[in-house]
Short mmCIF file of C-alpha atoms and ligand atoms in Angstrom, two decimals:
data_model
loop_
_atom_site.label_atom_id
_atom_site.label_comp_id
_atom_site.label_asym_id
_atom_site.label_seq_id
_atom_site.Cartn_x
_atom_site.Cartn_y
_atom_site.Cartn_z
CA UNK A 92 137.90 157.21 58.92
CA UNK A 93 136.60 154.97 61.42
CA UNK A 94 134.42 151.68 60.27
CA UNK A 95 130.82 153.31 60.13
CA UNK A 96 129.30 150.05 60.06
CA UNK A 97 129.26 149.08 63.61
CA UNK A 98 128.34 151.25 66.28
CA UNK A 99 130.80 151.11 68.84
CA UNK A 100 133.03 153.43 66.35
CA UNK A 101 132.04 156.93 65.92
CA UNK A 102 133.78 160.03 64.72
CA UNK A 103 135.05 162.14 67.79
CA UNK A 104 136.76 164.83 65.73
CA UNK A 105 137.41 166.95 62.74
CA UNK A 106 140.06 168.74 61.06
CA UNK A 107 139.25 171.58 59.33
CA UNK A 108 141.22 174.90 57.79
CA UNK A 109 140.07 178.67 57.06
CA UNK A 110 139.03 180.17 54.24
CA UNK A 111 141.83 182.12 52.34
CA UNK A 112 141.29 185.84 50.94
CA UNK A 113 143.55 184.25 48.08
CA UNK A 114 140.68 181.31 46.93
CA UNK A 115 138.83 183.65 44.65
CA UNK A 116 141.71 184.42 42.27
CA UNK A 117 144.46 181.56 43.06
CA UNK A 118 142.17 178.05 43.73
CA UNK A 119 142.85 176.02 41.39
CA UNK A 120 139.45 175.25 39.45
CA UNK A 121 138.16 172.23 36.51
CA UNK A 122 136.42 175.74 34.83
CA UNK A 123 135.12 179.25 35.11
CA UNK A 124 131.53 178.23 33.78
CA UNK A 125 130.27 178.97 37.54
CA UNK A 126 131.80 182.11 37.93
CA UNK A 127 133.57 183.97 40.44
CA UNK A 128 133.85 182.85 44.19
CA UNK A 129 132.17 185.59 46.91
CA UNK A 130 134.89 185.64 49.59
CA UNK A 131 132.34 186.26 52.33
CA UNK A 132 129.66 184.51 50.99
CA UNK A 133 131.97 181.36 50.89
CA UNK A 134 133.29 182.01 54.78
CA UNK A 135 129.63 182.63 56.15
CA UNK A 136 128.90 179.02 54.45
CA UNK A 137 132.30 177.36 55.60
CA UNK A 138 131.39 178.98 59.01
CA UNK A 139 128.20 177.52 59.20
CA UNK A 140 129.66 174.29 58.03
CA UNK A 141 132.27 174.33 61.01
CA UNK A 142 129.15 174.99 63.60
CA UNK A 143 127.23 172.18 62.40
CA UNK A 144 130.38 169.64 62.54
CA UNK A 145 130.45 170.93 66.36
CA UNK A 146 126.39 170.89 66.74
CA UNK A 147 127.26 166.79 65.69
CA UNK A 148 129.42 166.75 69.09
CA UNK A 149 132.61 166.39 67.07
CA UNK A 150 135.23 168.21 68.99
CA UNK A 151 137.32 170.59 66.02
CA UNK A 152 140.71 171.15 65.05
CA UNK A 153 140.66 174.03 63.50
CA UNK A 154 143.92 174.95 61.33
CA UNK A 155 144.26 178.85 59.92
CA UNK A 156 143.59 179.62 56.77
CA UNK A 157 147.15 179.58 55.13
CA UNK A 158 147.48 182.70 52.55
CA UNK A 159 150.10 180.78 50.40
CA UNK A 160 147.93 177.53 49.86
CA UNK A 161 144.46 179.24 48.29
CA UNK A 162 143.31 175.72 48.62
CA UNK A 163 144.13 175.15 51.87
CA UNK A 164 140.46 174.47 53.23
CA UNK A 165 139.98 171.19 51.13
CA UNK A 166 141.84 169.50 53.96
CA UNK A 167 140.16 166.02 52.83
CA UNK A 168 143.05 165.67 50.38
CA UNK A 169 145.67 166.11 52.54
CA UNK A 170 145.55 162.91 54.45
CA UNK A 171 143.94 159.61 54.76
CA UNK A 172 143.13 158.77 58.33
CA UNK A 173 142.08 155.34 59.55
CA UNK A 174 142.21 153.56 62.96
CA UNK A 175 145.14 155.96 64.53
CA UNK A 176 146.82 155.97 61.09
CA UNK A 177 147.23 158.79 59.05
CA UNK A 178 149.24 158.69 55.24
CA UNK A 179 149.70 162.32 54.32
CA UNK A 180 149.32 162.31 50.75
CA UNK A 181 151.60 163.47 47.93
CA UNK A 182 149.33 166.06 46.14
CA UNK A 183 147.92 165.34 42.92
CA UNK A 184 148.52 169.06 41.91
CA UNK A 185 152.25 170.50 42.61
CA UNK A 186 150.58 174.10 44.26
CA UNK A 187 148.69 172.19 46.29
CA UNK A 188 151.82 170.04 48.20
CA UNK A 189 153.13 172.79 50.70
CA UNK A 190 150.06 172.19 52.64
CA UNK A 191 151.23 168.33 54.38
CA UNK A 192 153.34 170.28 56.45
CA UNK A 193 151.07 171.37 59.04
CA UNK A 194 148.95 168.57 58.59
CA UNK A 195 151.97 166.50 59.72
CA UNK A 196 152.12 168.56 63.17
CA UNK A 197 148.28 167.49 63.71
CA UNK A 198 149.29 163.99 63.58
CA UNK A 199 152.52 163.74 65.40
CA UNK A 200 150.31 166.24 68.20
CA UNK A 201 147.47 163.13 68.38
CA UNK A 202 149.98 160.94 68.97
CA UNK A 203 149.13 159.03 65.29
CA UNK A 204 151.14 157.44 63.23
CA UNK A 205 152.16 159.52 60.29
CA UNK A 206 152.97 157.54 56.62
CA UNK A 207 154.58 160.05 53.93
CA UNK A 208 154.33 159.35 50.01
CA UNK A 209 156.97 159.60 47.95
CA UNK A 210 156.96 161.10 44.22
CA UNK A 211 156.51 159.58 41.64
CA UNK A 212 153.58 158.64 44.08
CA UNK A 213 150.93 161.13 44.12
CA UNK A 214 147.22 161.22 45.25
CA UNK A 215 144.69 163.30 46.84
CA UNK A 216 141.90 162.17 49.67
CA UNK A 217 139.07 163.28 47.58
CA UNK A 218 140.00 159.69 45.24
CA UNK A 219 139.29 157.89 48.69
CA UNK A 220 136.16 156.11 49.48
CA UNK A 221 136.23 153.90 52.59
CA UNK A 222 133.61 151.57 53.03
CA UNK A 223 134.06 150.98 56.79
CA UNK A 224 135.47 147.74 54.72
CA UNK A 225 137.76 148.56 51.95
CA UNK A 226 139.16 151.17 50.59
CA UNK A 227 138.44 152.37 46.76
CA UNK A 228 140.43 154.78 45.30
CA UNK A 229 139.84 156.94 42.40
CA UNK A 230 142.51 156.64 39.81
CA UNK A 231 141.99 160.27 38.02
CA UNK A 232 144.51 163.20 37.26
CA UNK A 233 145.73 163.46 40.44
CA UNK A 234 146.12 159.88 41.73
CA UNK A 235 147.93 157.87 40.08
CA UNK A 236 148.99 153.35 40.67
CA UNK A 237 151.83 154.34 42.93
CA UNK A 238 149.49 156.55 45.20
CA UNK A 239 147.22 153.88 45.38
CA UNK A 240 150.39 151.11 46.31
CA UNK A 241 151.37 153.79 49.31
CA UNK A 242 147.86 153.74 50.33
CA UNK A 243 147.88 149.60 50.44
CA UNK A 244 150.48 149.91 52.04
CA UNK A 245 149.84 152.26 54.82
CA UNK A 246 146.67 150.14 55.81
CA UNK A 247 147.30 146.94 54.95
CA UNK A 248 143.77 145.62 56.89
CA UNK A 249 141.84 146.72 54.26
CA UNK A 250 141.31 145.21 50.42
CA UNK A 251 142.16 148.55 48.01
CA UNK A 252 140.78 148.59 44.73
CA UNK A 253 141.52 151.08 42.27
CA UNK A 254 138.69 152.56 40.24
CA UNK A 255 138.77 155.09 36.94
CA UNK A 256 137.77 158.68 37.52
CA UNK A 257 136.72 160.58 33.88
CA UNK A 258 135.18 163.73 33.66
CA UNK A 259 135.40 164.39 37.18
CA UNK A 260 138.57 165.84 39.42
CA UNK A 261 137.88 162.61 41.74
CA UNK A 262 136.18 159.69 42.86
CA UNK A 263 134.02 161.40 45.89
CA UNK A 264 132.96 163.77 43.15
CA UNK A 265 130.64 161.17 41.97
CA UNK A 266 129.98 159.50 44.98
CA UNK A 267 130.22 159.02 48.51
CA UNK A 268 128.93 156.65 52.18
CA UNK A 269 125.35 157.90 52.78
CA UNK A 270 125.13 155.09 55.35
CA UNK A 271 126.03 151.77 56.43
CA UNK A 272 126.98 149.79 53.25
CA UNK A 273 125.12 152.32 51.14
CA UNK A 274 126.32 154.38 48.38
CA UNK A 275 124.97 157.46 46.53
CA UNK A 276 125.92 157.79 43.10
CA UNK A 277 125.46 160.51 40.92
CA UNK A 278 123.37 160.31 37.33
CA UNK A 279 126.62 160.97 35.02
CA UNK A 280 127.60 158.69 32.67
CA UNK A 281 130.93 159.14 34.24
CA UNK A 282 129.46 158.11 37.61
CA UNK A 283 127.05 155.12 36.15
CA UNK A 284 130.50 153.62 34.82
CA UNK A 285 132.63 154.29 38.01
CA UNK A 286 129.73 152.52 39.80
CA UNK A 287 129.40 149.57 37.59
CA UNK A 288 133.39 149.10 37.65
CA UNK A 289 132.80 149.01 41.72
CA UNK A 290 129.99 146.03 41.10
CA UNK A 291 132.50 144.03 39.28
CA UNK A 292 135.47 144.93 41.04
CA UNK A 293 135.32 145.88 44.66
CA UNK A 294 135.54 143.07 47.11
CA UNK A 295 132.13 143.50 48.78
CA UNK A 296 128.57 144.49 48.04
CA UNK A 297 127.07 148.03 48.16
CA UNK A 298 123.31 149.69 48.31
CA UNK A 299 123.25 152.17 45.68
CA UNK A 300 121.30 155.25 45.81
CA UNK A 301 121.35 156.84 42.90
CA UNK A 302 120.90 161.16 42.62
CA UNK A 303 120.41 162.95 39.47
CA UNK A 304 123.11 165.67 39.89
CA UNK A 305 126.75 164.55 40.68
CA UNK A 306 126.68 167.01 42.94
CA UNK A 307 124.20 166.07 45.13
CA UNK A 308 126.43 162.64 45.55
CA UNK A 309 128.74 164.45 47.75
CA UNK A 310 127.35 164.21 51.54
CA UNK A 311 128.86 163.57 54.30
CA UNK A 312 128.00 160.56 56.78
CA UNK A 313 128.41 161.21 60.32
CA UNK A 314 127.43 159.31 63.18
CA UNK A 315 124.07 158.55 61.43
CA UNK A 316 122.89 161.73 60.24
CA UNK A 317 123.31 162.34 55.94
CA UNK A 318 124.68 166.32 55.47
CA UNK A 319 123.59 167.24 51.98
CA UNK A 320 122.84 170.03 50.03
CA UNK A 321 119.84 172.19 49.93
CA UNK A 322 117.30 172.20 47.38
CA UNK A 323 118.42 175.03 45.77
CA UNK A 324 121.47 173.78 45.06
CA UNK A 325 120.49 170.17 44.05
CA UNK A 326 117.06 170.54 42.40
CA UNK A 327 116.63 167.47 40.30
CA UNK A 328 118.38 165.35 43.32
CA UNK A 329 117.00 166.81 46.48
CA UNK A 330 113.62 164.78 46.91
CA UNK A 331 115.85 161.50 46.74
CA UNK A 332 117.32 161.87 50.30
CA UNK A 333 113.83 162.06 51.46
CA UNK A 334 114.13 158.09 51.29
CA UNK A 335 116.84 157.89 53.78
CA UNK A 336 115.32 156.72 56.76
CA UNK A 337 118.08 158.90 59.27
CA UNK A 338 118.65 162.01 60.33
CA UNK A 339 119.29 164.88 57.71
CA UNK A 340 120.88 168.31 57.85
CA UNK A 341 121.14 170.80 54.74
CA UNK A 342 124.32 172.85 54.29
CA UNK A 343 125.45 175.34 51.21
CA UNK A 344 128.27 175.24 49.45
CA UNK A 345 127.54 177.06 46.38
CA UNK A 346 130.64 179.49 46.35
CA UNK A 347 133.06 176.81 46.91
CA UNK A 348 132.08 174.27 44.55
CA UNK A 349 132.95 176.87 42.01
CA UNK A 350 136.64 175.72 42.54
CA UNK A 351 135.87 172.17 42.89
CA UNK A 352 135.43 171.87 46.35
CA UNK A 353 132.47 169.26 47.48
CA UNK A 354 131.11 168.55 51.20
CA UNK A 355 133.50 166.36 52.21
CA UNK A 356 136.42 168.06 51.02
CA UNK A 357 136.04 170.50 54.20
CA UNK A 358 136.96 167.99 57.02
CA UNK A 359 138.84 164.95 57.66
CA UNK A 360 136.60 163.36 60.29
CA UNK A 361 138.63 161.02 63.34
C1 LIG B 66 141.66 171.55 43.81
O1 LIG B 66 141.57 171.65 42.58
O2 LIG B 66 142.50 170.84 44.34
C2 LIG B 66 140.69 172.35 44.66
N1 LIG B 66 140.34 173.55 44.00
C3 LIG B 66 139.45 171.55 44.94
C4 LIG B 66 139.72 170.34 45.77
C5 LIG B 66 138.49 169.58 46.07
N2 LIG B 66 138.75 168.51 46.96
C6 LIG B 66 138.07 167.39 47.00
O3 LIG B 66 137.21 167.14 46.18
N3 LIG B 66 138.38 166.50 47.93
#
């Protein structure tokens, strides 16, 4: 992820990986309470997803969806990128760590330089928040101290500061960059606490923006425009981006945040 703050760096490219037919009935998933996962509903809104990454200008890499890793299309926890740096991460959740491999291959193709983890080390990307500044990393069920000490030590420019994840699967679950030093936070407890620990903890000083629905606290932030989700899907939440003063774009995800999977999960943006 490339400092956001300034304007001479931009995102030029994103990884991104196929829906599998196996998702419905393999993902793994925090519940059932939203039901079961359309296939092609879930493709038409990763596809439009994929075409609006391009409409950005970012030039895709786009991996195929892998059969034997059903979760294989929430690349963002596969690998923390920053500055020509990439550590590939040492999954949180054991069916999940078959898919470094080709993520690997992506790297050593760009020319970056790769970091592995090692176990007892694990984490997944979707704990990461970089600021453009720092990095804060959700420590939740599937990253633990050690995942956080490879990260430190992978990118040892940046302060890392490890913050507690409850009733969530990760940190970007309750939060993510909506701009230039500004946060949005979701209205959870869960997420007024992880915020507050950030205030007294992180190493520099945030906007907050604060959402009703955790979910709505998942956008992504790219090259200046917010991509959130439509009213539909964020009622209680969806007037708030109307104070951003930036560009916005809408995008669904309804069928795969059934298994957990958020905006940002899709990519990992270079
Ligand atoms: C999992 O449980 O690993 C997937 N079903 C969802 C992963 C979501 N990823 C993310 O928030 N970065």
């Amino acid at each position: 992820m490339e400092d956001q703050s300034t304007k001479s760096s931009r995102y030029t490219k994103a990884i991104v990986c196929g829906v599998p037919s196996s998702l419905p009935a393999l993902a793994q998933r925090q519940s059932d309470a939203l039901g079961a996962v359309d296939y092609s509903e879930a493709v038409r809104q990763h596809a439009k997803y994929v075409a609006t990454l391009k409409h950005l200008g970012l030039e895709l890499i786009e991996l195929p969806a892998d059969e034997n890793h059903p979760d294989c299309v929430f690349v963002e926890d596969v690998a923390v990128v920053c500055e020509g740096v990439a550590l590939l991460a040492y999954l949180g959740h054991p069916s999940r760590r078959g898919e470094s491999a080709k993520m690997r291959k992506v790297f050593d193709d760009l020319g970056w330089t790769v970091h592995e983890m090692e176990h007892p080390a694990t984490l997944d990307g979707g704990d990461v928040l970089f600021t453009g500044k720092e990095f804060l990393v959700g420590l939740s069920t599937r990253t633990n101290h050690q995942g956080l000490d490879s990260l430190a030590k992978a990118f040892p420019k940046y302060p890392v500061t490890g913050i507690t994840v409850k009733d969530n699967l990760h940190l970007k679950c309750m939060m993510t960059m909506a701009g230039p030093d500004l946060i949005v936070v979701g209205g959870s407890e869960a997420s007024k606490n992880a915020w507050n620990e950030i205030e007294s903890t992180a190493r520099f000083k945030y906007k907050r923006l604060v959402v009703n629905e955790d979910k709505a606290a998942n956008c992504l932030y790219i090259n200046g425009t917010v991509v959130h989700l439509p009213a539909h899907e964020i009622p209680s939440s969806y007037d708030t981006f109307k104070q951003l003063p930036c560009e916005k774009i809408e995008l669904e995800n309804s069928e795969l945040f059934k298994v957990d999977g958020c905006l940002t999960c899709l990519s990992i943006l270079l």
